[in-house]
Amino acid sequence: MKPSPAHVVEFGARDMLERHAELDFGDGARSRLDVVALPDGSRLLGWQAQFERTLELRLHDDSDAVHLSYTLQGRSRCWISRDGRTREHALDEAAGHLHHGPGRRARFLQCGGYRSVSVVLPAALAAPVAAASAGGFTTGLRGRELHACALGLAAALAPRAPPRHTLWLQGQALAFVGLLLEAGAGGCEPAPDAAERQRLLAARDRLLADLSAPPLLAEVATAHGLTPARLQRGFKALFGRSAYALFQHERMQEARRRLLADAASVTDVATELGYTNTSHFAAAFRREFGAPPGQLAGRRRG
């Protein structure tokens, strides 16, 4: 049986930013792009997508901006055409890339889930950054601080995330740009290598498989060929949090989703997520979001 052909969508870089909701990414595809304009003229992007079939993106860079991106979930392959030659690149998970190619064309292939954050610098700010991009496209930019910074930006841009001050977002965007450039210059502490990243990603999936019952970290580590200490170091490097902190964060995110979307009470949600004491659940929720869960449930009823 032959695989189904890729769904092709062709657009300019400006369309991706300004007309994203109008683009057809294929049957069953879901794509959300959150864009925040910053005071210095740059833009901060958070992209979350799920593609049910292989998607071929044909992009014409009709801007003079510099795009600095970091992939938090998913992988893609791309081909960049320049001076009559085409080069293939791999855009890996937990890695960043820098692109500056006015007038160039690129082709991307990807499938499944995808999540990334980007900063787009306008021409007035682009020159010193563009000079750091060898041939207009640099990939494989990694670092522990960089990953943690990208995670923080993604959390701030997530749907229904508590609003952050514009100056905080601008400061984090500048830090993100600086860390990407440091990674390109070899000045960052290296992130886990490819083999260890795969073990850590599998360990994360196991850890978060049941948010009502956290597994023993020693068991998770052993199951994926890691020591508990190495597991904790790897989680902080790759996900920006310890294993327990990541579990609690995702647990509270799920609690928030249920309180907003379902008719369940605070007590019901607490019980479903493994809490035997509702006050302990309420305290954990307040630490995460700065407000009690009852306030969120009241907003839903309103």
Coordinates of C-alpha atoms in Angstrom, one line a residue:
M1 CA 0.0 0.0 0.0
K2 CA 1.5 3.3 -1.0
P3 CA 1.7 6.1 1.6
S4 CA -0.7 9.0 0.9
P5 CA 0.9 11.9 -0.7
A6 CA 1.9 14.9 1.3
H7 CA -0.5 17.8 1.6
V8 CA 1.1 20.8 0.1
V9 CA 0.6 24.4 1.2
E10 CA 2.6 27.3 -0.2
F11 CA 2.8 30.8 1.3
G12 CA 5.0 33.7 2.1
A13 CA 6.6 34.4 5.4
R14 CA 4.3 37.3 6.0
D15 CA 1.3 35.1 5.3
M16 CA 2.4 32.7 8.0
L17 CA 2.3 35.6 10.5
E18 CA -0.7 37.6 9.3
R19 CA -3.0 35.1 7.6
H20 CA -2.2 31.9 9.5
A21 CA -5.8 31.2 10.4
E22 CA -6.7 31.2 6.7
L23 CA -4.1 28.6 5.6
D24 CA -5.2 25.1 4.8
F25 CA -2.9 22.6 6.5
G26 CA -4.9 19.5 5.4
D27 CA -7.7 17.3 6.6
G28 CA -7.7 16.8 10.4
A29 CA -4.8 19.3 10.9
R30 CA -4.9 21.6 13.9
S31 CA -2.6 24.7 14.0
R32 CA -2.6 27.6 16.3
L33 CA -0.1 30.5 16.1
D34 CA 0.0 33.1 18.9
V35 CA 1.7 36.3 18.0
V36 CA 2.7 39.1 20.5
A37 CA 4.0 42.4 19.1
L38 CA 6.8 43.8 21.3
P39 CA 7.7 47.5 21.8
D40 CA 11.0 47.2 19.9
G41 CA 9.2 46.1 16.7
S42 CA 10.0 42.4 17.1
R43 CA 7.4 39.7 17.4
L44 CA 7.2 36.7 19.7
L45 CA 5.5 33.6 18.3
G46 CA 4.2 30.4 19.8
W47 CA 3.2 27.7 17.4
Q48 CA 1.3 24.5 18.3
A49 CA 0.1 22.1 15.6
Q50 CA -0.9 18.5 14.9
F51 CA -0.7 17.2 11.4
E52 CA -2.6 13.9 10.7
R53 CA -0.7 13.4 7.4
T54 CA 2.6 14.5 6.1
L55 CA 2.6 18.2 5.4
E56 CA 4.9 19.9 2.8
L57 CA 5.3 23.6 3.5
R58 CA 6.7 25.6 0.7
L59 CA 7.8 28.9 2.0
H60 CA 8.9 32.0 0.2
D61 CA 10.7 34.4 2.5
D62 CA 9.2 37.7 1.4
S63 CA 10.5 39.6 4.4
D64 CA 13.8 41.0 5.5
A65 CA 13.4 39.8 9.1
V66 CA 15.6 37.4 11.0
H67 CA 13.7 34.3 12.4
L68 CA 15.1 32.7 15.5
S69 CA 13.2 29.5 16.5
Y70 CA 13.4 26.6 19.0
T71 CA 11.5 23.3 18.5
L72 CA 10.1 21.9 21.8
Q73 CA 8.1 19.1 20.2
G74 CA 8.4 17.4 16.8
R75 CA 10.9 17.2 14.0
S76 CA 11.0 18.3 10.4
R77 CA 13.3 18.2 7.4
C78 CA 13.9 21.2 5.2
W79 CA 15.6 22.2 2.0
I80 CA 16.9 25.7 1.5
S81 CA 17.6 26.9 -2.1
R82 CA 20.3 29.5 -2.5
D83 CA 22.4 30.6 -5.6
G84 CA 21.0 27.7 -7.6
R85 CA 22.0 25.1 -5.0
T86 CA 19.8 23.3 -2.5
R87 CA 20.9 22.1 0.9
E88 CA 19.0 19.7 3.2
H89 CA 18.8 20.4 7.0
A90 CA 17.3 18.5 9.9
L91 CA 15.3 20.5 12.5
D92 CA 15.4 18.3 15.6
E93 CA 13.4 18.4 18.8
A94 CA 15.0 20.4 21.7
A95 CA 17.1 22.4 19.3
G96 CA 17.0 25.9 17.8
H97 CA 17.7 27.4 14.4
L98 CA 18.3 30.8 12.9
H99 CA 17.2 31.9 9.5
H100 CA 17.8 35.0 7.5
G101 CA 17.1 34.6 3.7
P102 CA 15.2 37.4 2.0
G103 CA 13.9 36.2 -1.3
R104 CA 14.9 32.6 -0.7
R105 CA 12.6 29.6 -0.9
A106 CA 12.4 26.7 1.5
R107 CA 10.6 23.4 1.7
F108 CA 9.6 21.7 5.0
L109 CA 8.3 18.2 5.6
Q110 CA 6.7 17.4 8.9
C111 CA 4.0 15.2 10.4
G112 CA 2.5 14.6 13.9
G113 CA 2.7 17.0 16.8
Y114 CA 4.8 20.2 16.6
R115 CA 5.4 22.9 19.1
S116 CA 7.9 25.8 18.8
V117 CA 8.6 29.3 20.0
S118 CA 10.2 32.0 17.8
V119 CA 11.4 35.6 17.8
V120 CA 11.1 37.6 14.6
L121 CA 13.5 40.6 14.5
P122 CA 12.7 43.4 12.0
A123 CA 15.3 44.8 9.6
A124 CA 16.3 47.6 12.0
L125 CA 17.4 45.0 14.6
A126 CA 18.4 42.2 12.2
A127 CA 21.9 43.2 11.0
P128 CA 24.1 42.0 13.9
V129 CA 22.0 38.8 14.3
A130 CA 21.9 38.0 10.6
A131 CA 25.7 38.0 10.5
A132 CA 25.7 35.1 12.9
S133 CA 23.8 32.9 10.5
A134 CA 26.3 31.0 8.2
G135 CA 24.8 31.0 4.7
G136 CA 21.5 32.4 6.1
F137 CA 20.5 29.2 7.9
T138 CA 22.0 27.7 11.1
T139 CA 20.6 24.7 12.9
G140 CA 21.3 22.4 15.9
L141 CA 21.5 25.2 18.4
R142 CA 21.3 23.7 21.9
G143 CA 21.9 24.7 25.5
R144 CA 20.4 24.1 28.9
E145 CA 19.5 27.7 29.6
L146 CA 18.2 28.1 26.0
H147 CA 15.9 25.2 26.5
A148 CA 14.6 26.5 29.8
C149 CA 14.1 29.9 28.3
A150 CA 12.1 28.5 25.4
L151 CA 9.9 26.5 27.8
G152 CA 9.2 29.6 29.8
L153 CA 8.2 31.5 26.7
A154 CA 6.0 28.7 25.4
A155 CA 4.2 28.5 28.8
A156 CA 3.6 32.3 28.7
L157 CA 2.1 32.1 25.2
A158 CA 0.0 29.0 25.8
P159 CA -3.8 29.5 25.5
R160 CA -5.4 30.7 28.7
A161 CA -2.0 31.3 30.3
P162 CA -2.0 34.1 32.9
P163 CA -1.1 37.4 31.1
R164 CA 2.5 38.6 31.4
H165 CA 3.6 42.2 31.2
T166 CA 4.9 43.2 27.8
L167 CA 8.3 44.2 29.2
W168 CA 8.7 40.8 30.8
L169 CA 8.0 39.2 27.4
Q170 CA 10.4 41.5 25.7
G171 CA 13.1 40.8 28.2
Q172 CA 12.6 37.0 27.8
A173 CA 12.6 37.4 24.0
L174 CA 16.0 39.2 24.2
A175 CA 17.4 36.5 26.5
F176 CA 16.2 33.9 24.1
V177 CA 17.9 35.7 21.2
G178 CA 21.1 36.0 23.2
L179 CA 21.1 32.3 24.2
L180 CA 20.6 31.2 20.6
L181 CA 23.6 33.3 19.5
E182 CA 25.7 31.9 22.4
A183 CA 24.7 28.4 21.3
G184 CA 25.8 29.2 17.8
A185 CA 29.2 30.5 19.1
G186 CA 29.7 27.4 21.3
G187 CA 29.4 29.4 24.5
C188 CA 26.6 27.4 26.2
E189 CA 26.8 24.4 28.4
P190 CA 25.9 21.5 26.2
A191 CA 22.4 19.9 26.4
P192 CA 22.1 16.1 26.7
D193 CA 23.2 14.3 23.5
A194 CA 20.7 12.7 21.1
A195 CA 20.6 9.2 22.7
E196 CA 20.1 10.7 26.2
R197 CA 17.4 13.0 25.0
Q198 CA 15.5 10.1 23.6
R199 CA 15.7 8.3 27.0
L200 CA 14.7 11.5 28.8
L201 CA 11.7 12.0 26.5
A202 CA 10.6 8.4 27.0
A203 CA 11.0 8.9 30.8
R204 CA 8.9 12.0 30.6
D205 CA 6.1 10.2 28.8
R206 CA 6.2 7.5 31.4
L207 CA 6.2 10.0 34.3
L208 CA 3.1 11.9 32.9
A209 CA 1.2 8.9 31.7
D210 CA -1.1 9.0 34.7
L211 CA -1.3 12.4 36.4
S212 CA -3.3 10.9 39.3
A213 CA -0.5 8.6 40.4
P214 CA 3.2 9.6 40.0
P215 CA 5.5 6.6 39.6
L216 CA 8.6 6.2 41.7
L217 CA 11.5 8.1 40.1
A218 CA 13.9 5.3 40.7
E219 CA 11.7 3.0 38.7
V220 CA 11.3 5.5 35.8
A221 CA 15.1 6.0 35.7
T222 CA 15.9 2.3 35.7
A223 CA 13.3 1.6 33.0
H224 CA 15.1 4.0 30.7
G225 CA 18.7 3.3 31.5
L226 CA 19.3 6.2 33.7
T227 CA 20.3 6.7 37.3
P228 CA 18.0 8.8 39.5
A229 CA 20.6 11.6 39.7
R230 CA 21.1 11.6 35.9
L231 CA 17.4 11.6 35.4
Q232 CA 17.0 14.7 37.6
R233 CA 19.9 16.5 35.9
G234 CA 18.6 15.6 32.5
F235 CA 15.1 16.8 33.3
K236 CA 16.4 20.2 34.5
A237 CA 18.5 20.5 31.3
L238 CA 15.9 19.4 28.8
F239 CA 12.6 20.5 30.4
G240 CA 13.7 23.2 32.7
R241 CA 12.3 21.5 35.8
S242 CA 13.0 18.6 38.1
A243 CA 10.9 15.5 37.5
Y244 CA 8.6 16.2 40.4
A245 CA 8.2 19.8 39.4
L246 CA 7.3 18.8 35.9
F247 CA 4.8 16.3 37.1
Q248 CA 3.2 18.9 39.4
H249 CA 3.2 21.5 36.6
E250 CA 1.4 19.2 34.2
R251 CA -0.9 18.0 36.9
M252 CA -2.0 21.5 37.7
Q253 CA -2.3 22.4 34.0
E254 CA -4.7 19.4 33.6
A255 CA -6.6 20.5 36.7
R256 CA -7.0 24.0 35.2
R257 CA -8.2 22.5 31.9
R258 CA -10.8 20.4 33.7
L259 CA -12.1 23.2 35.8
L260 CA -12.5 25.4 32.8
A261 CA -14.0 22.8 30.4
D262 CA -15.9 20.4 32.6
A263 CA -18.8 20.6 35.0
A264 CA -16.7 18.9 37.7
S265 CA -16.4 20.5 41.1
V266 CA -13.1 21.4 42.7
T267 CA -13.4 18.3 45.0
D268 CA -14.1 16.1 42.0
V269 CA -11.1 17.3 40.1
A270 CA -8.8 17.0 43.2
T271 CA -10.0 13.4 43.6
E272 CA -9.6 12.5 40.0
L273 CA -6.0 13.8 40.1
G274 CA -5.1 11.7 43.1
Y275 CA -5.5 14.1 46.0
T276 CA -7.2 12.8 49.1
N277 CA -7.2 16.2 50.7
T278 CA -8.8 19.0 48.8
S279 CA -7.0 21.7 50.8
H280 CA -3.6 20.2 49.6
F281 CA -4.9 20.4 46.1
A282 CA -6.0 24.0 46.5
A283 CA -2.6 25.0 47.9
A284 CA -0.8 23.4 45.0
F285 CA -3.1 25.1 42.5
R286 CA -2.6 28.5 44.1
R287 CA 1.2 28.0 44.0
E288 CA 1.0 27.3 40.3
F289 CA -1.5 30.0 39.2
G290 CA -1.6 32.5 42.0
A291 CA -5.4 32.0 42.6
P292 CA -7.5 29.3 44.3
P293 CA -9.2 26.7 42.1
G294 CA -12.6 27.8 43.3
Q295 CA -12.1 31.1 41.6
L296 CA -11.6 29.4 38.3
A297 CA -14.6 27.2 38.8
G298 CA -16.7 30.3 39.6
R299 CA -15.4 32.0 36.4
R300 CA -16.6 29.0 34.4
R301 CA -20.0 29.1 35.9
G302 CA -20.2 32.8 35.1

